[in-house]
Coordinates of C-alpha atoms and ligand atoms in Angstrom, one line a residue:
X12 CA 118.7 161.7 163.3
X13 CA 119.0 165.5 163.8
X14 CA 117.3 166.2 160.5
X15 CA 114.5 163.7 161.2
X16 CA 113.9 165.5 164.5
X17 CA 113.4 168.8 162.6
X18 CA 111.4 167.0 159.9
X19 CA 109.0 165.6 162.5
X20 CA 108.5 169.1 164.1
X21 CA 107.7 170.4 160.6
X22 CA 105.3 167.5 159.9
X23 CA 103.4 168.1 163.1
X24 CA 103.2 171.8 162.4
X25 CA 101.7 171.1 158.9
X26 CA 99.2 168.8 160.5
X27 CA 98.2 171.3 163.1
X28 CA 97.8 174.0 160.4
X29 CA 95.4 171.7 158.6
X30 CA 93.5 170.5 161.7
X31 CA 90.5 172.7 161.1
X32 CA 89.8 170.8 157.9
X33 CA 89.2 167.7 160.0
X34 CA 86.7 169.5 162.3
X35 CA 89.1 170.5 165.1
X36 CA 89.2 173.9 166.6
X37 CA 91.7 176.1 164.7
X38 CA 94.9 177.0 166.5
X39 CA 97.8 179.1 165.5
X40 CA 100.5 176.4 165.5
X41 CA 102.9 178.8 167.1
X42 CA 106.4 177.5 167.9
X43 CA 109.5 178.1 170.0
X44 CA 112.5 177.4 167.7
X45 CA 115.0 177.0 170.6
X46 CA 112.6 174.3 172.0
X47 CA 112.5 172.6 168.6
X48 CA 116.3 172.6 168.6
X49 CA 116.4 171.3 172.2
X50 CA 114.3 168.3 171.2
X51 CA 116.6 167.7 168.2
X52 CA 119.6 167.6 170.6
X53 CA 117.9 165.4 173.0
X54 CA 116.9 162.9 170.2
X55 CA 120.4 162.8 168.7
X56 CA 122.2 162.5 172.0
X57 CA 119.9 159.8 173.2
X58 CA 120.6 157.8 170.0
X59 CA 124.4 158.4 170.2
X60 CA 124.4 157.3 173.9
X61 CA 122.5 154.1 172.9
X62 CA 125.1 153.3 170.2
X63 CA 128.0 153.8 172.7
X64 CA 126.3 151.5 175.2
X65 CA 125.8 148.8 172.5
X66 CA 129.5 149.1 171.6
X67 CA 130.6 148.8 175.2
X68 CA 128.3 145.8 175.6
X69 CA 130.2 144.1 172.8
X70 CA 133.5 144.7 174.6
X71 CA 134.7 147.5 172.3
X72 CA 136.9 150.2 173.8
X73 CA 136.1 153.8 172.5
X74 CA 139.0 156.1 172.2
X75 CA 138.1 159.8 171.5
X76 CA 140.4 161.8 169.3
X77 CA 141.5 162.3 165.7
X78 CA 143.2 159.3 164.2
X79 CA 146.0 159.4 161.6
X80 CA 148.5 157.0 160.1
X81 CA 152.1 157.1 161.1
X82 CA 153.0 154.2 158.9
X83 CA 151.1 151.4 156.9
X84 CA 150.6 149.5 160.2
X85 CA 150.4 152.2 162.9
X86 CA 147.6 154.6 163.8
X87 CA 148.1 157.4 166.2
X88 CA 145.3 159.1 168.3
X89 CA 146.5 162.2 170.2
X90 CA 149.9 160.7 170.9
X91 CA 148.8 157.1 171.6
X92 CA 149.9 154.5 169.0
X93 CA 147.9 151.5 168.0
X94 CA 149.1 148.6 165.8
X95 CA 146.1 146.4 165.1
X96 CA 145.8 143.4 162.8
X97 CA 143.1 145.2 160.8
X98 CA 142.0 148.8 160.4
X99 CA 138.6 149.9 159.1
X100 CA 138.3 153.5 157.9
X101 CA 134.7 154.7 158.7
X102 CA 135.4 158.4 158.9
X103 CA 132.2 159.4 157.1
X104 CA 131.9 162.3 154.6
X105 CA 132.0 166.1 154.7
X106 CA 130.2 168.7 152.6
X107 CA 131.7 169.5 149.3
X108 CA 132.5 173.2 148.8
X109 CA 131.9 174.2 145.1
X110 CA 134.4 176.6 143.5
X111 CA 132.1 179.6 143.7
X112 CA 133.6 183.0 144.6
X113 CA 132.6 183.8 148.2
X114 CA 131.5 180.2 149.0
X115 CA 133.1 180.7 152.4
X116 CA 130.1 182.9 153.3
X117 CA 127.7 180.0 152.8
X118 CA 126.6 177.6 155.5
X119 CA 126.9 173.8 155.4
X120 CA 124.2 171.2 156.2
X121 CA 125.8 170.9 159.7
X122 CA 125.2 174.7 160.3
X123 CA 121.6 174.4 159.0
X124 CA 120.9 171.6 161.5
X125 CA 121.6 174.0 164.3
X126 CA 120.6 177.5 163.2
X127 CA 120.0 179.2 166.6
X128 CA 117.5 181.6 165.0
X129 CA 115.5 180.9 161.9
X130 CA 116.5 183.2 159.0
X131 CA 114.0 185.3 157.3
X132 CA 115.2 184.2 153.9
X133 CA 117.4 181.3 152.8
X134 CA 118.9 180.5 149.4
X135 CA 120.0 176.9 149.0
X136 CA 122.6 176.0 146.4
X137 CA 121.8 172.5 145.1
X138 CA 118.7 170.5 144.1
X139 CA 119.4 167.2 145.7
X140 CA 117.9 165.4 148.7
X141 CA 119.6 167.6 151.4
X142 CA 118.3 170.7 149.7
X143 CA 114.7 169.5 149.4
X144 CA 114.7 168.1 152.9
X145 CA 115.8 171.3 154.5
X146 CA 113.3 173.2 152.2
X147 CA 110.4 171.2 153.6
X148 CA 111.4 172.0 157.2
X149 CA 112.3 175.7 156.9
X150 CA 109.4 176.5 154.5
X151 CA 107.0 175.0 157.1
X152 CA 108.4 177.3 159.7
X153 CA 107.9 180.4 157.6
X154 CA 111.4 180.9 156.0
X155 CA 111.3 182.4 152.5
X156 CA 113.2 179.9 150.4
X157 CA 115.0 179.9 147.0
X158 CA 116.6 176.8 145.6
X159 CA 119.2 177.2 142.8
X160 CA 120.6 174.2 141.1
X161 CA 122.8 173.5 138.0
X162 CA 120.9 170.4 136.9
X163 CA 117.9 170.4 134.6
X164 CA 115.4 169.7 137.4
X165 CA 115.4 169.3 141.2
X166 CA 116.0 165.7 142.5
X167 CA 117.6 164.5 139.3
X168 CA 118.4 161.2 141.0
X169 CA 114.7 160.4 141.4
X170 CA 112.0 159.4 138.9
X171 CA 110.8 162.7 137.4
X172 CA 107.1 162.1 138.1
X173 CA 107.8 161.2 141.7
X174 CA 110.1 164.3 142.2
X175 CA 107.5 166.6 140.6
X176 CA 105.0 165.7 143.4
X177 CA 107.3 167.2 146.1
X178 CA 108.4 170.1 143.9
X179 CA 104.8 171.3 143.4
X180 CA 104.0 170.8 147.2
X181 CA 107.0 172.9 148.1
X182 CA 106.1 175.6 145.5
X183 CA 102.7 175.7 147.2
X184 CA 104.6 176.4 150.5
X185 CA 106.3 179.3 148.7
X186 CA 109.6 177.7 147.7
X187 CA 111.1 179.2 144.5
X188 CA 113.0 176.9 142.2
X189 CA 115.7 177.8 139.7
X190 CA 117.2 174.9 137.6
X191 CA 119.9 174.9 135.0
X192 CA 121.7 177.8 136.6
X193 CA 125.3 178.7 137.3
X194 CA 126.3 180.4 140.5
X195 CA 128.6 183.3 139.9
X196 CA 129.3 184.6 143.3
X197 CA 128.3 185.3 146.9
X198 CA 129.2 188.6 148.6
X199 CA 128.1 190.9 151.3
X200 CA 128.1 190.6 155.1
X201 CA 126.6 187.8 157.3
X202 CA 122.9 188.5 157.6
X203 CA 122.7 190.2 154.2
X204 CA 124.3 188.1 151.5
X205 CA 124.1 189.0 147.8
X206 CA 123.9 186.0 145.6
X207 CA 124.5 186.2 141.8
X208 CA 123.7 183.5 139.3
X209 CA 122.9 183.1 135.6
X210 CA 119.9 181.2 134.3
X211 CA 119.6 178.8 131.4
X212 CA 119.1 181.7 129.0
X213 CA 122.3 183.4 130.3
X214 CA 120.3 186.2 132.1
X215 CA 121.9 187.3 135.3
X216 CA 120.0 187.4 138.6
X217 CA 121.0 189.0 141.9
X218 CA 119.1 188.8 145.2
X219 CA 119.8 189.4 148.9
X220 CA 119.3 186.6 151.5
X221 CA 119.9 186.4 155.2
X222 CA 121.6 183.0 154.8
X223 CA 123.0 180.9 152.0
X224 CA 123.3 177.1 152.4
X225 CA 125.6 175.1 150.1
X226 CA 124.1 171.6 149.7
X227 CA 125.7 170.3 146.6
X228 CA 127.0 167.0 147.8
X229 CA 129.4 165.3 150.1
X230 CA 132.8 163.6 149.7
X231 CA 134.7 161.1 151.8
X232 CA 136.2 162.7 155.0
X233 CA 139.8 161.4 154.7
X234 CA 142.0 164.5 154.8
X235 CA 143.1 164.0 158.5
X236 CA 144.1 160.4 158.0
X237 CA 147.4 160.9 156.2
X238 CA 146.6 158.1 153.8
X239 CA 149.9 158.5 152.0
X240 CA 151.7 157.3 155.2
X241 CA 149.3 154.4 155.2
X242 CA 150.1 153.3 151.6
X243 CA 146.4 153.7 150.9
X244 CA 145.8 155.0 147.3
X245 CA 143.3 157.8 146.6
X246 CA 142.0 158.5 143.1
X247 CA 141.7 161.9 141.4
X248 CA 138.2 162.4 142.7
X249 CA 139.4 162.1 146.3
X250 CA 137.9 158.6 146.7
X251 CA 139.9 155.8 148.4
X252 CA 140.7 153.1 145.8
X253 CA 138.9 149.9 146.9
X254 CA 138.2 146.5 145.4
X255 CA 134.7 145.0 145.5
X256 CA 135.3 143.7 149.0
X257 CA 136.1 147.2 150.3
X258 CA 139.8 146.4 150.7
X259 CA 142.2 149.3 150.1
X260 CA 145.6 149.1 148.5
X261 CA 147.0 148.4 152.0
X262 CA 146.0 144.8 152.7
X263 CA 145.5 145.6 156.4
X264 CA 143.2 148.5 155.8
X265 CA 139.5 148.3 154.9
X266 CA 136.9 151.0 154.4
X267 CA 133.1 151.2 155.1
X268 CA 130.3 153.7 155.0
X269 CA 130.4 157.2 153.5
X270 CA 134.3 157.1 153.5
X271 CA 134.0 154.3 150.9
X272 CA 132.3 156.8 148.6
X273 CA 129.3 154.6 147.5
X274 CA 125.7 155.1 148.5
X275 CA 125.9 157.6 151.4
X276 CA 123.1 156.2 153.6
X277 CA 123.2 155.1 157.2
X278 CA 121.9 151.5 156.6
X279 CA 124.5 151.1 153.8
X280 CA 127.2 152.3 156.1
X281 CA 126.2 149.8 158.8
X282 CA 125.8 147.0 156.2
X283 CA 129.2 147.7 154.7
X284 CA 130.7 147.7 158.3
X285 CA 129.1 144.3 158.9
X286 CA 130.4 142.8 155.6
X287 CA 133.9 144.0 156.3
X288 CA 133.7 142.6 159.8
X289 CA 132.5 139.3 158.4
X290 CA 135.4 139.3 155.8
X291 CA 137.9 139.9 158.6
X292 CA 136.4 137.4 160.9
X293 CA 136.1 134.5 158.4
X294 CA 139.1 135.3 156.3
X295 CA 136.8 135.0 153.3
X296 CA 136.1 138.3 151.6
X297 CA 132.4 139.1 151.3
X298 CA 131.0 141.5 148.7
X299 CA 128.3 143.9 149.8
X300 CA 125.3 143.8 147.5
X301 CA 123.4 147.2 147.3
X302 CA 121.1 146.6 144.4
X303 CA 117.9 146.7 146.4
X304 CA 118.6 149.3 149.0
X305 CA 115.5 151.5 149.6
X306 CA 116.1 155.2 150.0
X307 CA 113.8 158.0 151.0
X308 CA 113.9 161.8 150.7
X309 CA 112.2 163.1 153.8
X310 CA 110.5 166.1 152.2
X311 CA 106.8 166.8 151.7
X312 CA 105.5 164.3 150.8
X313 CA 108.1 161.6 151.4
X314 CA 109.7 160.3 148.2
X315 CA 111.1 156.8 148.2
X316 CA 112.7 154.5 145.7
X317 CA 114.3 151.1 145.4
X318 CA 115.9 149.2 142.5
X319 CA 115.9 150.3 138.9
X320 CA 114.5 153.5 137.4
X321 CA 113.2 153.7 133.8
X322 CA 116.5 155.2 132.9
X323 CA 118.8 152.6 134.5
X324 CA 116.7 149.8 133.1
X325 CA 117.0 151.3 129.6
X326 CA 120.8 151.7 130.1
X327 CA 121.0 148.0 131.2
X328 CA 119.0 147.0 128.1
X329 CA 116.1 145.7 130.2
X330 CA 112.6 146.2 128.8
X331 CA 110.2 147.1 131.6
X332 CA 106.4 147.4 132.0
X333 CA 105.4 150.3 134.2
X334 CA 102.4 150.0 136.5
X335 CA 101.4 153.3 138.0
X336 CA 98.6 154.7 140.0
X337 CA 98.0 157.8 142.0
X338 CA 96.6 158.1 145.4
X339 CA 93.3 159.7 144.3
X340 CA 91.0 156.8 145.1
X341 CA 93.0 155.3 148.0
X342 CA 90.8 155.2 151.1
X343 CA 93.6 156.2 153.5
X344 CA 94.6 159.1 151.2
X345 CA 91.0 160.3 150.9
X346 CA 90.6 160.3 154.8
X347 CA 93.7 162.3 155.2
X348 CA 93.2 164.4 152.0
X349 CA 96.6 163.4 150.7
X350 CA 95.4 162.5 147.2
X351 CA 98.3 163.9 145.2
X352 CA 100.6 160.8 145.9
X353 CA 101.9 158.5 143.1
X354 CA 103.4 155.0 142.9
X355 CA 105.3 153.5 139.9
X356 CA 106.2 149.8 139.8
X357 CA 108.7 148.5 137.2
X358 CA 108.3 144.9 136.1
X359 CA 110.7 143.1 133.8
X360 CA 108.8 142.4 130.5
X361 CA 110.6 139.1 130.2
X362 CA 109.6 137.4 133.4
X363 CA 107.3 139.9 135.2
X364 CA 109.7 140.2 138.1
X365 CA 109.6 143.5 140.1
X366 CA 112.8 145.4 139.4
X367 CA 112.1 148.9 140.7
X368 CA 109.6 150.9 142.7
X369 CA 109.1 154.6 143.2
X370 CA 106.6 156.3 145.6
X371 CA 105.6 159.9 146.4
X372 CA 103.2 160.0 149.3
X373 CA 102.7 159.7 153.1
X374 CA 104.6 156.8 154.7
X375 CA 106.6 156.2 151.5
X376 CA 109.6 155.5 153.7
X377 CA 107.7 152.5 155.2
X378 CA 106.0 151.3 152.1
X379 CA 109.2 151.1 150.1
X380 CA 110.5 148.3 152.5
X381 CA 107.9 145.8 151.3
X382 CA 108.9 146.5 147.7
X383 CA 112.6 146.1 148.5
X384 CA 111.8 142.8 150.0
X385 CA 109.8 142.0 146.9
X386 CA 112.8 142.7 144.7
X387 CA 115.1 140.7 147.0
X388 CA 112.8 137.7 147.0
X389 CA 112.1 137.8 143.2
X390 CA 108.4 138.8 143.5
X391 CA 106.3 139.1 140.3
X392 CA 103.2 141.2 139.5
X393 CA 101.1 138.1 140.4
X394 CA 102.6 138.0 143.9
X395 CA 101.8 141.7 144.4
X396 CA 98.2 141.2 143.1
X397 CA 97.7 138.3 145.6
X398 CA 99.2 140.1 148.6
X399 CA 96.3 142.3 149.8
X400 CA 96.8 145.5 151.8
X401 CA 95.2 146.5 155.0
X402 CA 92.1 148.6 154.5
X403 CA 92.1 151.6 154.9
X404 CA 95.9 152.0 154.9
X405 CA 98.5 153.4 152.6
X406 CA 99.9 149.9 151.9
X407 CA 96.9 149.1 149.7
X408 CA 98.5 151.3 147.1
X409 CA 101.0 148.6 146.3
X410 CA 98.3 146.1 145.5
X411 CA 96.2 148.7 143.6
X412 CA 99.3 149.5 141.4
X413 CA 100.0 145.8 140.7
X414 CA 96.5 145.4 139.2
Ligands
LIG519 C1 121.8 166.6 156.2 C2 122.0 165.1 156.0 C3 120.8 164.3 156.1 C4 120.9 162.9 155.9 N1 119.8 162.1 156.0 C5 119.9 160.8 155.9 C6 118.7 160.0 156.0 O1 117.6 160.5 156.1 N2 118.9 158.6 155.9 C7 120.1 158.0 155.7 O2 120.1 156.8 155.7 N3 121.2 158.8 155.6 C8 121.1 160.1 155.7 N4 122.3 160.9 155.6 C9 123.6 160.2 155.4 C10 124.1 159.6 156.6 O3 124.2 160.6 157.6 C11 125.5 158.9 156.4 O4 125.4 158.1 155.2 C12 126.0 158.1 157.5 O5 126.1 158.9 158.7 C13 127.3 157.5 157.2 O6 127.8 156.8 158.3 P1 129.4 156.6 158.5 O7 129.5 155.8 159.7 O8 130.0 156.2 157.3 O9 129.9 158.1 158.8 P2 129.5 159.2 160.0 O10 128.2 158.9 160.5 O11 129.7 160.5 159.4 O12 130.6 158.9 161.1 C14 131.9 159.2 160.9 C15 132.6 159.4 162.2 O13 134.0 159.4 162.1 C16 134.6 160.4 162.8 N5 135.9 160.8 162.2 C17 136.1 161.4 161.0 N6 137.5 161.6 160.8 C18 138.1 161.0 161.9 C19 139.4 160.8 162.3 N7 140.5 161.2 161.5 N8 139.7 160.2 163.5 C20 138.7 159.8 164.3 N9 137.4 160.0 163.9 C21 137.1 160.5 162.8 C22 133.5 161.5 162.7 O14 133.7 162.5 163.8 C23 132.3 160.7 162.9 O15 132.0 160.5 164.2 C24 122.2 162.3 155.7 C25 123.4 163.1 155.7 C26 123.2 164.5 155.8 C27 124.5 165.3 155.8

């Protein structure tokens, strides 16, 4: 929610900057950063308030405080003890701090969501979705950005062709990318931080940045819970040991959401919460099925995917046919001059079922839902050819790609 509020402000700014192209009077798209932050706070507090009201409407009692186990059956919150029949751990995740000298000088994603003043220059450590989402926001508001990652390319978890669309857009906004690098240290004083890293050829680089943001991943936030007292086992990676029904090694304790360490996405957290509730309610354990969960990187343009990638299909020994088309001749893209988008659909060679979809382009976060539904319902290429899109809209791209 907070990040989407910033993303929206950036999206509108980019649109205003381009308005002249569509025949509108040019304007300077000036901005008031504290007002942008105020809108972000308003949006996130409104949403949080709605959630609390929904909980209260269902008869739930909300107790504010930090919970920890006293024994396998008892949870204590600020001196008050509870001994419920079932306990669901839904404590979320926290940023992972990489073992880099001086990492304490770097910000976390929580800090970046509330920078009171925009930095002049920002170096982001990490090339994942959090890095590229913040890059799209801050670059749009004029921050000089450098992204340094250890992987061979940014957004390794996405199809390379899809990721490349956003990387070149961000480069056009002035973002500098360094891949295959190893951070060697951060030093200096707040406001003037010296960052040192070595590149793929072993050459050393040093540069000064107003802020450094560590965005290299998140891990379950379970340190406060005293899971040893609970008899809940944790593995060497710091993940709670769970079975396929999200039961821990304590039969009374379940886990859901980021704390479970699976796909760290809001809808997945809610879905896992519901399946755990259903398991508890019915006494019959239910297994969550996350094979067709759509995900989106809210960068520029949006990047979305669902189901298998070429790589995961190959690893599973599944032969796939790839249907791909770019947005060049799509009417909606021509009207908006957003013609650098791309869609790739993966069909099983054996039975022509849709098994994966990857999109870079405007509204990708909405388009991907139809394809998730397609995978869930066993759609084939013929189904997608027969299902026409609305003209002129971005959803026509699905039908175009299927042909
Ligand atoms: C920068 C960023 C951008 C993201 N963007 C997206 C996105 O676009 N789409 C998407 O789907 N997901 C996104 N995510 C991921 C998403 O935020 C999480 O997957 C989701 O919030 C997980 O929900 P949860 O309920 O498991 O945990 P959380 O939402 O983190 O909630 C955990 C709660 O538990 C509380 N808590 C922790 N420990 C204790 C304790 N000991 N006692 C009591 N309370 C405790 C915390 O205070 C918190 O209120 C993003 C995450 C980040 C960091």
